[in-house]
Amino acid sequence: MGDDPLGRARELLGAAERAVVLTGAGVSAESGVPTFRGSGGLWKRFRPEDLATPEAFARDPRLVWEWYEWRRGLIRGCAPNPAHRAIASWMARGPGVTLVTQNVDDLHERAGREAGPDLDAAPRLLKLHGSIVHARCTRCAHRSRLDEAVDATSEATLPRCPACRSPLRPDVVWFGETLPETVLGAAFEAAARCDVCLVVGTTGAVYPAAAVAHEARSSGAPLIVVDPGPTEYDAVADTRVNAPAGAVLPLIL
Ligand code: OAD
């Protein structure tokens, strides 16, 4: 690794024709959204098996909805930060960028609405772990945006499918569930074709999402990691920028 990581990152990204950006919770940290594994991370305060598994939802759907409603309210009060905006305006200007995110918040989409590129739908934004601002039916194919607050005071007040009256659930991927196949396939395809992969704010601990960057690397693309903490990619990164994303992405994109 050279001693001018910012310069090297700028050079690699400036020359890119097809790039993949893989983001994790760290890209939203400066917006005020908690990460999962750091100090103050959600998984330090809560047990995923109580809140983020199909079994937890079957056991206590009220508690699970309450937790997602709390997170949704928190995200609603946050705004995109300079990292989201730098990515969105780079995508609006430039090369063929596929943005792959593990985040269920909608801050990339909101930055896209400000900067120009429509990130509300694939193929430019691939949301591997779903969306906290959407719900889907536990039985049929219905999916909708959650515009109203969910009333989680009792099981009887939880939202139901307008089509078949079955319970709705948050449209996110829980532990033990498979990722949406077409979204994951598109992410791997973009990774196999890209000439650089920028990894922002993820420990790289959760698979198969983490494998998207490894796929890019094994197809010959250099990895640039932007993260102020250690990640699973550090040993294989071409360039590591040891700083918060909001401070650095506007300088390198
Ligand atoms: P983690 O909490 O594991 O990692 C967050 C990363 O962001 C760490 O490497 C931090 O050092 C870094 N970070 C913190 N502040 C930052 C900043 N300002 N700029 C850049 N980086 C910063 O979160 P993820 O890797 O996203 O899964 O977690 C992956 C998945 O695990 C999540 O999608 C979620 C969770 O369980 C599901 O919900 C299915």
PDB file of C-alpha atoms and ligand atoms in Angstrom:
ATOM      1  CA  MET A   1       0.000   0.000   0.000  1.00  0.00           C
ATOM      2  CA  GLY A   2       1.368   3.430  -0.887  1.00  0.00           C
ATOM      3  CA  ASP A   3       1.730   6.288   1.561  1.00  0.00           C
ATOM      4  CA  ASP A   4      -0.771   8.522  -0.258  1.00  0.00           C
ATOM      5  CA  PRO A   5      -3.993   6.534   0.004  1.00  0.00           C
ATOM      6  CA  LEU A   6      -6.196   9.513  -0.886  1.00  0.00           C
ATOM      7  CA  GLY A   7      -4.221  10.215  -4.054  1.00  0.00           C
ATOM      8  CA  ARG A   8      -4.193   6.532  -5.020  1.00  0.00           C
ATOM      9  CA  ALA A   9      -7.950   6.215  -4.386  1.00  0.00           C
ATOM     10  CA  ARG A  10      -8.633   9.316  -6.466  1.00  0.00           C
ATOM     11  CA  GLU A  11      -6.495   7.967  -9.305  1.00  0.00           C
ATOM     12  CA  LEU A  12      -8.167   4.532  -9.335  1.00  0.00           C
ATOM     13  CA  LEU A  13     -11.682   5.962  -9.123  1.00  0.00           C
ATOM     14  CA  GLY A  14     -10.968   8.660 -11.706  1.00  0.00           C
ATOM     15  CA  ALA A  15      -9.851   6.052 -14.222  1.00  0.00           C
ATOM     16  CA  ALA A  16     -12.780   3.692 -13.585  1.00  0.00           C
ATOM     17  CA  GLU A  17     -15.283   2.906 -16.286  1.00  0.00           C
ATOM     18  CA  ARG A  18     -17.249   0.364 -14.295  1.00  0.00           C
ATOM     19  CA  ALA A  19     -17.202   0.617 -10.532  1.00  0.00           C
ATOM     20  CA  VAL A  20     -18.933  -1.152  -7.676  1.00  0.00           C
ATOM     21  CA  VAL A  21     -19.472   0.692  -4.402  1.00  0.00           C
ATOM     22  CA  LEU A  22     -20.302  -1.603  -1.472  1.00  0.00           C
ATOM     23  CA  THR A  23     -21.601   0.234   1.567  1.00  0.00           C
ATOM     24  CA  GLY A  24     -22.413  -0.777   5.111  1.00  0.00           C
ATOM     25  CA  ALA A  25     -23.684   0.846   8.276  1.00  0.00           C
ATOM     26  CA  GLY A  26     -20.609   3.118   8.537  1.00  0.00           C
ATOM     27  CA  VAL A  27     -21.710   5.204   5.544  1.00  0.00           C
ATOM     28  CA  SER A  28     -24.756   6.283   7.557  1.00  0.00           C
ATOM     29  CA  ALA A  29     -22.919   6.719  10.878  1.00  0.00           C
ATOM     30  CA  GLU A  30     -22.315  10.438  10.361  1.00  0.00           C
ATOM     31  CA  SER A  31     -26.051  10.844   9.706  1.00  0.00           C
ATOM     32  CA  GLY A  32     -26.682   9.530  13.215  1.00  0.00           C
ATOM     33  CA  VAL A  33     -27.771   5.983  12.308  1.00  0.00           C
ATOM     34  CA  PRO A  34     -26.148   3.472  14.699  1.00  0.00           C
ATOM     35  CA  THR A  35     -23.864   0.779  13.276  1.00  0.00           C
ATOM     36  CA  PHE A  36     -24.157  -2.863  14.363  1.00  0.00           C
ATOM     37  CA  ARG A  37     -20.782  -3.982  15.694  1.00  0.00           C
ATOM     38  CA  GLY A  38     -18.845  -0.943  16.884  1.00  0.00           C
ATOM     39  CA  SER A  39     -19.038   0.583  20.341  1.00  0.00           C
ATOM     40  CA  GLY A  40     -22.635   1.801  20.671  1.00  0.00           C
ATOM     41  CA  GLY A  41     -23.565  -0.651  17.868  1.00  0.00           C
ATOM     42  CA  LEU A  42     -27.054  -2.154  17.857  1.00  0.00           C
ATOM     43  CA  TRP A  43     -25.772  -5.693  18.386  1.00  0.00           C
ATOM     44  CA  LYS A  44     -24.026  -4.536  21.573  1.00  0.00           C
ATOM     45  CA  ARG A  45     -27.377  -3.467  23.056  1.00  0.00           C
ATOM     46  CA  PHE A  46     -29.825  -5.945  21.526  1.00  0.00           C
ATOM     47  CA  ARG A  47     -29.786  -9.663  20.750  1.00  0.00           C
ATOM     48  CA  PRO A  48     -30.409 -10.337  17.057  1.00  0.00           C
ATOM     49  CA  GLU A  49     -32.102 -13.643  17.904  1.00  0.00           C
ATOM     50  CA  ASP A  50     -34.799 -11.704  19.818  1.00  0.00           C
ATOM     51  CA  LEU A  51     -35.457  -9.170  17.068  1.00  0.00           C
ATOM     52  CA  ALA A  52     -34.092 -10.060  13.670  1.00  0.00           C
ATOM     53  CA  THR A  53     -34.945 -13.684  12.903  1.00  0.00           C
ATOM     54  CA  PRO A  54     -38.075 -15.342  11.459  1.00  0.00           C
ATOM     55  CA  GLU A  55     -38.397 -17.239  14.760  1.00  0.00           C
ATOM     56  CA  ALA A  56     -38.417 -13.989  16.744  1.00  0.00           C
ATOM     57  CA  PHE A  57     -41.203 -12.645  14.513  1.00  0.00           C
ATOM     58  CA  ALA A  58     -43.226 -15.862  14.864  1.00  0.00           C
ATOM     59  CA  ARG A  59     -42.810 -15.732  18.658  1.00  0.00           C
ATOM     60  CA  ASP A  60     -43.456 -12.039  19.257  1.00  0.00           C
ATOM     61  CA  PRO A  61     -44.392 -10.003  16.155  1.00  0.00           C
ATOM     62  CA  ARG A  62     -45.358  -7.028  18.337  1.00  0.00           C
ATOM     63  CA  LEU A  63     -41.869  -6.745  19.830  1.00  0.00           C
ATOM     64  CA  VAL A  64     -40.207  -7.090  16.435  1.00  0.00           C
ATOM     65  CA  TRP A  65     -42.474  -4.441  14.881  1.00  0.00           C
ATOM     66  CA  GLU A  66     -41.847  -2.145  17.849  1.00  0.00           C
ATOM     67  CA  TRP A  67     -38.079  -2.426  17.352  1.00  0.00           C
ATOM     68  CA  TYR A  68     -38.275  -1.766  13.603  1.00  0.00           C
ATOM     69  CA  GLU A  69     -40.658   1.118  14.213  1.00  0.00           C
ATOM     70  CA  TRP A  70     -38.144   2.636  16.641  1.00  0.00           C
ATOM     71  CA  ARG A  71     -35.361   2.292  14.049  1.00  0.00           C
ATOM     72  CA  ARG A  72     -37.606   3.643  11.276  1.00  0.00           C
ATOM     73  CA  GLY A  73     -38.416   6.713  13.385  1.00  0.00           C
ATOM     74  CA  LEU A  74     -34.734   7.243  14.068  1.00  0.00           C
ATOM     75  CA  ILE A  75     -33.873   7.014  10.358  1.00  0.00           C
ATOM     76  CA  ARG A  76     -36.762   9.349   9.451  1.00  0.00           C
ATOM     77  CA  GLY A  77     -35.110  11.986  11.654  1.00  0.00           C
ATOM     78  CA  CYS A  78     -31.719  11.573   9.904  1.00  0.00           C
ATOM     79  CA  ALA A  79     -30.558  13.155   6.669  1.00  0.00           C
ATOM     80  CA  PRO A  80     -28.056  11.994   4.047  1.00  0.00           C
ATOM     81  CA  ASN A  81     -24.495  13.042   4.906  1.00  0.00           C
ATOM     82  CA  PRO A  82     -21.675  14.178   2.581  1.00  0.00           C
ATOM     83  CA  ALA A  83     -20.732  10.528   1.927  1.00  0.00           C
ATOM     84  CA  HIS A  84     -24.195   9.646   0.543  1.00  0.00           C
ATOM     85  CA  ARG A  85     -24.199  12.867  -1.445  1.00  0.00           C
ATOM     86  CA  ALA A  86     -20.712  12.325  -2.889  1.00  0.00           C
ATOM     87  CA  ILE A  87     -21.662   8.819  -4.056  1.00  0.00           C
ATOM     88  CA  ALA A  88     -24.949  10.026  -5.574  1.00  0.00           C
ATOM     89  CA  SER A  89     -23.410  12.942  -7.430  1.00  0.00           C
ATOM     90  CA  TRP A  90     -20.555  10.729  -8.704  1.00  0.00           C
ATOM     91  CA  MET A  91     -23.197   8.340 -10.050  1.00  0.00           C
ATOM     92  CA  ALA A  92     -25.065  11.240 -11.665  1.00  0.00           C
ATOM     93  CA  ARG A  93     -21.927  12.545 -13.388  1.00  0.00           C
ATOM     94  CA  GLY A  94     -20.128   9.595 -14.240  1.00  0.00           C
ATOM     95  CA  PRO A  95     -18.982   6.195 -14.972  1.00  0.00           C
ATOM     96  CA  GLY A  96     -21.064   3.028 -14.770  1.00  0.00           C
ATOM     97  CA  VAL A  97     -21.403   2.731 -11.028  1.00  0.00           C
ATOM     98  CA  THR A  98     -23.409   0.011  -9.323  1.00  0.00           C
ATOM     99  CA  LEU A  99     -24.143   0.860  -5.707  1.00  0.00           C
ATOM    100  CA  VAL A 100     -24.591  -2.226  -3.548  1.00  0.00           C
ATOM    101  CA  THR A 101     -25.698  -1.562   0.006  1.00  0.00           C
ATOM    102  CA  GLN A 102     -26.262  -3.691   3.061  1.00  0.00           C
ATOM    103  CA  ASN A 103     -28.141  -0.831   4.678  1.00  0.00           C
ATOM    104  CA  VAL A 104     -31.887  -0.963   5.116  1.00  0.00           C
ATOM    105  CA  ASP A 105     -32.157   2.812   5.599  1.00  0.00           C
ATOM    106  CA  ASP A 106     -33.162   4.981   2.626  1.00  0.00           C
ATOM    107  CA  LEU A 107     -30.352   7.549   2.832  1.00  0.00           C
ATOM    108  CA  HIS A 108     -28.737   6.574  -0.494  1.00  0.00           C
ATOM    109  CA  GLU A 109     -32.131   6.956  -2.193  1.00  0.00           C
ATOM    110  CA  ARG A 110     -32.731  10.326  -0.542  1.00  0.00           C
ATOM    111  CA  ALA A 111     -29.287  11.588  -1.609  1.00  0.00           C
ATOM    112  CA  GLY A 112     -30.080  10.338  -5.129  1.00  0.00           C
ATOM    113  CA  ARG A 113     -33.275  12.363  -5.214  1.00  0.00           C
ATOM    114  CA  GLU A 114     -31.216  15.463  -4.346  1.00  0.00           C
ATOM    115  CA  ALA A 115     -28.332  14.768  -6.746  1.00  0.00           C
ATOM    116  CA  GLY A 116     -30.136  13.459  -9.778  1.00  0.00           C
ATOM    117  CA  PRO A 117     -29.762   9.717 -10.293  1.00  0.00           C
ATOM    118  CA  ASP A 118     -32.896   7.778  -9.478  1.00  0.00           C
ATOM    119  CA  LEU A 119     -31.694   5.306  -6.902  1.00  0.00           C
ATOM    120  CA  ASP A 120     -35.132   4.169  -5.861  1.00  0.00           C
ATOM    121  CA  ALA A 121     -34.915   1.096  -8.024  1.00  0.00           C
ATOM    122  CA  ALA A 122     -32.413  -1.423  -9.318  1.00  0.00           C
ATOM    123  CA  PRO A 123     -30.224  -1.743 -11.345  1.00  0.00           C
ATOM    124  CA  ARG A 124     -28.135   1.195 -10.067  1.00  0.00           C
ATOM    125  CA  LEU A 125     -28.870   0.603  -6.369  1.00  0.00           C
ATOM    126  CA  LEU A 126     -28.984  -2.966  -5.108  1.00  0.00           C
ATOM    127  CA  LYS A 127     -30.291  -3.332  -1.565  1.00  0.00           C
ATOM    128  CA  LEU A 128     -29.026  -6.685  -0.380  1.00  0.00           C
ATOM    129  CA  HIS A 129     -30.748  -6.646   3.011  1.00  0.00           C
ATOM    130  CA  GLY A 130     -34.047  -5.053   2.024  1.00  0.00           C
ATOM    131  CA  SER A 131     -35.650  -1.806   3.124  1.00  0.00           C
ATOM    132  CA  ILE A 132     -36.864  -0.724   6.528  1.00  0.00           C
ATOM    133  CA  VAL A 133     -39.254   1.790   5.000  1.00  0.00           C
ATOM    134  CA  HIS A 134     -41.167  -1.001   3.247  1.00  0.00           C
ATOM    135  CA  ALA A 135     -43.334  -3.863   4.498  1.00  0.00           C
ATOM    136  CA  ARG A 136     -44.273  -7.064   2.766  1.00  0.00           C
ATOM    137  CA  CYS A 137     -46.869  -9.733   3.234  1.00  0.00           C
ATOM    138  CA  THR A 138     -45.955 -12.911   5.099  1.00  0.00           C
ATOM    139  CA  ARG A 139     -48.092 -14.871   2.632  1.00  0.00           C
ATOM    140  CA  CYS A 140     -48.655 -13.224  -0.756  1.00  0.00           C
ATOM    141  CA  ALA A 141     -46.445 -11.072  -3.000  1.00  0.00           C
ATOM    142  CA  HIS A 142     -47.753  -7.725  -1.715  1.00  0.00           C
ATOM    143  CA  ARG A 143     -45.076  -5.124  -0.854  1.00  0.00           C
ATOM    144  CA  SER A 144     -45.664  -1.487  -0.019  1.00  0.00           C
ATOM    145  CA  ARG A 145     -44.039   1.593   1.407  1.00  0.00           C
ATOM    146  CA  LEU A 146     -44.798   2.247   5.073  1.00  0.00           C
ATOM    147  CA  ASP A 147     -46.002   5.823   5.037  1.00  0.00           C
ATOM    148  CA  GLU A 148     -47.908   5.686   8.315  1.00  0.00           C
ATOM    149  CA  ALA A 149     -46.506   4.866  11.737  1.00  0.00           C
ATOM    150  CA  VAL A 150     -47.017   1.249  12.713  1.00  0.00           C
ATOM    151  CA  ASP A 151     -49.078   0.907  15.887  1.00  0.00           C
ATOM    152  CA  ALA A 152     -47.279  -1.787  17.852  1.00  0.00           C
ATOM    153  CA  THR A 153     -49.242  -1.453  21.080  1.00  0.00           C
ATOM    154  CA  SER A 154     -50.754  -4.911  20.681  1.00  0.00           C
ATOM    155  CA  GLU A 155     -50.841  -7.776  18.201  1.00  0.00           C
ATOM    156  CA  ALA A 156     -54.313  -6.675  17.107  1.00  0.00           C
ATOM    157  CA  THR A 157     -53.065  -3.285  15.904  1.00  0.00           C
ATOM    158  CA  LEU A 158     -50.205  -4.634  13.749  1.00  0.00           C
ATOM    159  CA  PRO A 159     -50.462  -3.998  10.008  1.00  0.00           C
ATOM    160  CA  ARG A 160     -52.181  -6.519   7.726  1.00  0.00           C
ATOM    161  CA  CYS A 161     -51.958  -7.109   4.003  1.00  0.00           C
ATOM    162  CA  PRO A 162     -54.554  -5.096   2.075  1.00  0.00           C
ATOM    163  CA  ALA A 163     -54.795  -7.948  -0.446  1.00  0.00           C
ATOM    164  CA  CYS A 164     -55.090 -11.090   1.686  1.00  0.00           C
ATOM    165  CA  ARG A 165     -55.329  -9.846   5.313  1.00  0.00           C
ATOM    166  CA  SER A 166     -52.279 -11.878   6.408  1.00  0.00           C
ATOM    167  CA  PRO A 167     -49.784 -10.164   8.725  1.00  0.00           C
ATOM    168  CA  LEU A 168     -47.307  -7.775   7.136  1.00  0.00           C
ATOM    169  CA  ARG A 169     -43.632  -7.896   8.147  1.00  0.00           C
ATOM    170  CA  PRO A 170     -40.738  -5.481   7.723  1.00  0.00           C
ATOM    171  CA  ASP A 171     -39.265  -5.909   4.211  1.00  0.00           C
ATOM    172  CA  VAL A 172     -35.800  -6.730   5.482  1.00  0.00           C
ATOM    173  CA  VAL A 173     -33.611  -9.822   5.444  1.00  0.00           C
ATOM    174  CA  TRP A 174     -33.330 -11.503   8.833  1.00  0.00           C
ATOM    175  CA  PHE A 175     -30.624 -13.819  10.140  1.00  0.00           C
ATOM    176  CA  GLY A 176     -31.214 -17.292   8.729  1.00  0.00           C
ATOM    177  CA  GLU A 177     -33.004 -15.982   5.632  1.00  0.00           C
ATOM    178  CA  THR A 178     -31.694 -15.965   2.086  1.00  0.00           C
ATOM    179  CA  LEU A 179     -31.026 -12.706   0.271  1.00  0.00           C
ATOM    180  CA  PRO A 180     -33.257 -11.710  -2.658  1.00  0.00           C
ATOM    181  CA  GLU A 181     -31.838 -13.839  -5.463  1.00  0.00           C
ATOM    182  CA  THR A 182     -32.059 -11.380  -8.358  1.00  0.00           C
ATOM    183  CA  VAL A 183     -30.557  -8.540  -6.308  1.00  0.00           C
ATOM    184  CA  LEU A 184     -27.664 -10.703  -5.106  1.00  0.00           C
ATOM    185  CA  GLY A 185     -27.112 -12.090  -8.625  1.00  0.00           C
ATOM    186  CA  ALA A 186     -26.969  -8.564 -10.072  1.00  0.00           C
ATOM    187  CA  ALA A 187     -24.458  -7.518  -7.382  1.00  0.00           C
ATOM    188  CA  PHE A 188     -22.143 -10.440  -8.173  1.00  0.00           C
ATOM    189  CA  GLU A 189     -22.469  -9.792 -11.883  1.00  0.00           C
ATOM    190  CA  ALA A 190     -21.499  -6.122 -11.439  1.00  0.00           C
ATOM    191  CA  ALA A 191     -18.599  -7.174  -9.175  1.00  0.00           C
ATOM    192  CA  ALA A 192     -17.285  -9.623 -11.759  1.00  0.00           C
ATOM    193  CA  ARG A 193     -17.270  -6.904 -14.436  1.00  0.00           C
ATOM    194  CA  CYS A 194     -16.022  -3.871 -12.498  1.00  0.00           C
ATOM    195  CA  ASP A 195     -12.576  -2.311 -12.760  1.00  0.00           C
ATOM    196  CA  VAL A 196     -12.536  -0.938  -9.208  1.00  0.00           C
ATOM    197  CA  CYS A 197     -14.452  -1.689  -6.019  1.00  0.00           C
ATOM    198  CA  LEU A 198     -14.924   0.956  -3.320  1.00  0.00           C
ATOM    199  CA  VAL A 199     -15.902  -0.490   0.067  1.00  0.00           C
ATOM    200  CA  VAL A 200     -17.289   2.014   2.577  1.00  0.00           C
ATOM    201  CA  GLY A 201     -18.166   1.525   6.227  1.00  0.00           C
ATOM    202  CA  THR A 202     -18.573  -2.215   6.573  1.00  0.00           C
ATOM    203  CA  THR A 203     -16.685  -4.704   8.721  1.00  0.00           C
ATOM    204  CA  GLY A 204     -17.150  -7.274   5.939  1.00  0.00           C
ATOM    205  CA  ALA A 205     -18.290  -9.825   8.499  1.00  0.00           C
ATOM    206  CA  VAL A 206     -21.697 -10.738   7.087  1.00  0.00           C
ATOM    207  CA  TYR A 207     -21.994 -13.109   4.129  1.00  0.00           C
ATOM    208  CA  PRO A 208     -22.930 -13.348   1.320  1.00  0.00           C
ATOM    209  CA  ALA A 209     -22.904  -9.509   1.169  1.00  0.00           C
ATOM    210  CA  ALA A 210     -19.222  -9.356   2.121  1.00  0.00           C
ATOM    211  CA  ALA A 211     -18.366 -11.700  -0.750  1.00  0.00           C
ATOM    212  CA  VAL A 212     -19.384  -9.074  -3.331  1.00  0.00           C
ATOM    213  CA  ALA A 213     -16.098  -7.212  -2.755  1.00  0.00           C
ATOM    214  CA  HIS A 214     -14.091 -10.456  -2.759  1.00  0.00           C
ATOM    215  CA  GLU A 215     -15.703 -11.343  -6.106  1.00  0.00           C
ATOM    216  CA  ALA A 216     -14.582  -7.975  -7.522  1.00  0.00           C
ATOM    217  CA  ARG A 217     -11.071  -8.544  -6.276  1.00  0.00           C
ATOM    218  CA  SER A 218     -10.794 -12.078  -7.577  1.00  0.00           C
ATOM    219  CA  SER A 219     -11.936 -10.737 -10.968  1.00  0.00           C
ATOM    220  CA  GLY A 220      -8.951  -8.359 -10.955  1.00  0.00           C
ATOM    221  CA  ALA A 221     -10.426  -5.125  -9.540  1.00  0.00           C
ATOM    222  CA  PRO A 222      -8.456  -3.308  -6.834  1.00  0.00           C
ATOM    223  CA  LEU A 223     -10.291  -2.731  -3.546  1.00  0.00           C
ATOM    224  CA  ILE A 224     -10.357   0.690  -1.919  1.00  0.00           C
ATOM    225  CA  VAL A 225     -11.528   0.588   1.689  1.00  0.00           C
ATOM    226  CA  VAL A 226     -12.786   3.737   3.414  1.00  0.00           C
ATOM    227  CA  ASP A 227     -13.297   3.033   7.112  1.00  0.00           C
ATOM    228  CA  PRO A 228     -11.868   4.508  10.312  1.00  0.00           C
ATOM    229  CA  GLY A 229     -11.780   1.060  11.941  1.00  0.00           C
ATOM    230  CA  PRO A 230     -10.410  -2.382  11.123  1.00  0.00           C
ATOM    231  CA  THR A 231     -12.258  -4.477   8.521  1.00  0.00           C
ATOM    232  CA  GLU A 232     -12.041  -7.998   7.148  1.00  0.00           C
ATOM    233  CA  TYR A 233     -10.782  -6.516   3.856  1.00  0.00           C
ATOM    234  CA  ASP A 234      -7.696  -4.803   5.241  1.00  0.00           C
ATOM    235  CA  ALA A 235      -5.274  -7.566   4.282  1.00  0.00           C
ATOM    236  CA  VAL A 236      -6.468  -7.661   0.670  1.00  0.00           C
ATOM    237  CA  ALA A 237      -7.185  -3.974   0.041  1.00  0.00           C
ATOM    238  CA  ASP A 238      -5.146  -2.140  -2.570  1.00  0.00           C
ATOM    239  CA  THR A 239      -5.755   1.119  -0.721  1.00  0.00           C
ATOM    240  CA  ARG A 240      -7.085   1.770   2.753  1.00  0.00           C
ATOM    241  CA  VAL A 241      -8.308   5.230   3.703  1.00  0.00           C
ATOM    242  CA  ASN A 242      -8.455   5.347   7.457  1.00  0.00           C
ATOM    243  CA  ALA A 243     -11.059   8.077   7.961  1.00  0.00           C
ATOM    244  CA  PRO A 244     -14.794   8.738   8.245  1.00  0.00           C
ATOM    245  CA  ALA A 245     -16.615   8.434   4.925  1.00  0.00           C
ATOM    246  CA  GLY A 246     -18.280  11.856   5.095  1.00  0.00           C
ATOM    247  CA  ALA A 247     -14.920  13.575   5.436  1.00  0.00           C
ATOM    248  CA  VAL A 248     -13.203  11.629   2.695  1.00  0.00           C
ATOM    249  CA  LEU A 249     -15.621  10.636  -0.078  1.00  0.00           C
ATOM    250  CA  PRO A 250     -16.193  14.235  -1.237  1.00  0.00           C
ATOM    251  CA  LEU A 251     -12.391  14.442  -1.710  1.00  0.00           C
ATOM    252  CA  ILE A 252     -11.902  11.212  -3.631  1.00  0.00           C
ATOM    253  CA  LEU A 253     -15.023  10.992  -5.797  1.00  0.00           C
TER     254      LEU A 253
HETATM  255  P1  OAD B   1     -20.938  -3.062  11.094  1.00  0.00           P
HETATM  256  O1  OAD B   1     -21.527  -2.421  12.288  1.00  0.00           O
HETATM  257  O2  OAD B   1     -20.485  -4.470  11.184  1.00  0.00           O
HETATM  258  O3  OAD B   1     -19.698  -2.226  10.566  1.00  0.00           O
HETATM  259  C1  OAD B   1     -19.727  -0.824  10.479  1.00  0.00           C
HETATM  260  C2  OAD B   1     -18.400  -0.349   9.950  1.00  0.00           C
HETATM  261  O4  OAD B   1     -18.500   1.048   9.742  1.00  0.00           O
HETATM  262  C3  OAD B   1     -17.200  -0.584  10.870  1.00  0.00           C
HETATM  263  O5  OAD B   1     -16.127  -1.134  10.138  1.00  0.00           O
HETATM  264  C4  OAD B   1     -16.869   0.825  11.383  1.00  0.00           C
HETATM  265  O6  OAD B   1     -15.464   1.006  11.625  1.00  0.00           O
HETATM  266  C5  OAD B   1     -17.308   1.644  10.187  1.00  0.00           C
HETATM  267  N1  OAD B   1     -17.587   3.064  10.444  1.00  0.00           N
HETATM  268  C6  OAD B   1     -18.023   3.665  11.570  1.00  0.00           C
HETATM  269  N2  OAD B   1     -18.159   4.993  11.393  1.00  0.00           N
HETATM  270  C7  OAD B   1     -17.808   5.238  10.097  1.00  0.00           C
HETATM  271  C8  OAD B   1     -17.735   6.408   9.292  1.00  0.00           C
HETATM  272  N3  OAD B   1     -18.066   7.608   9.760  1.00  0.00           N
HETATM  273  N4  OAD B   1     -17.324   6.275   8.000  1.00  0.00           N
HETATM  274  C9  OAD B   1     -16.990   5.061   7.501  1.00  0.00           C
HETATM  275  N5  OAD B   1     -17.035   3.931   8.222  1.00  0.00           N
HETATM  276  C10 OAD B   1     -17.445   4.007   9.500  1.00  0.00           C
HETATM  277  O7  OAD B   1     -22.011  -2.870   9.915  1.00  0.00           O
HETATM  278  P2  OAD B   1     -22.149  -3.662   8.538  1.00  0.00           P
HETATM  279  O8  OAD B   1     -20.832  -4.166   8.076  1.00  0.00           O
HETATM  280  O9  OAD B   1     -22.933  -2.811   7.633  1.00  0.00           O
HETATM  281  O10 OAD B   1     -27.492  -7.125   8.526  1.00  0.00           O
HETATM  282  O11 OAD B   1     -23.031  -4.882   8.994  1.00  0.00           O
HETATM  283  C11 OAD B   1     -23.438  -5.826   8.042  1.00  0.00           C
HETATM  284  C12 OAD B   1     -24.788  -6.383   8.374  1.00  0.00           C
HETATM  285  O12 OAD B   1     -24.799  -6.871   9.726  1.00  0.00           O
HETATM  286  C13 OAD B   1     -25.905  -5.370   8.357  1.00  0.00           C
HETATM  287  O13 OAD B   1     -26.417  -5.133   7.072  1.00  0.00           O
HETATM  288  C14 OAD B   1     -26.943  -6.020   9.231  1.00  0.00           C
HETATM  289  C15 OAD B   1     -26.050  -6.508  10.356  1.00  0.00           C
HETATM  290  O14 OAD B   1     -26.529  -7.590  11.069  1.00  0.00           O
HETATM  291  C16 OAD B   1     -28.831  -7.277   8.435  1.00  0.00           C
HETATM  292  O15 OAD B   1     -29.595  -6.484   8.952  1.00  0.00           O
HETATM  293  C17 OAD B   1     -29.267  -8.472   7.661  1.00  0.00           C
END
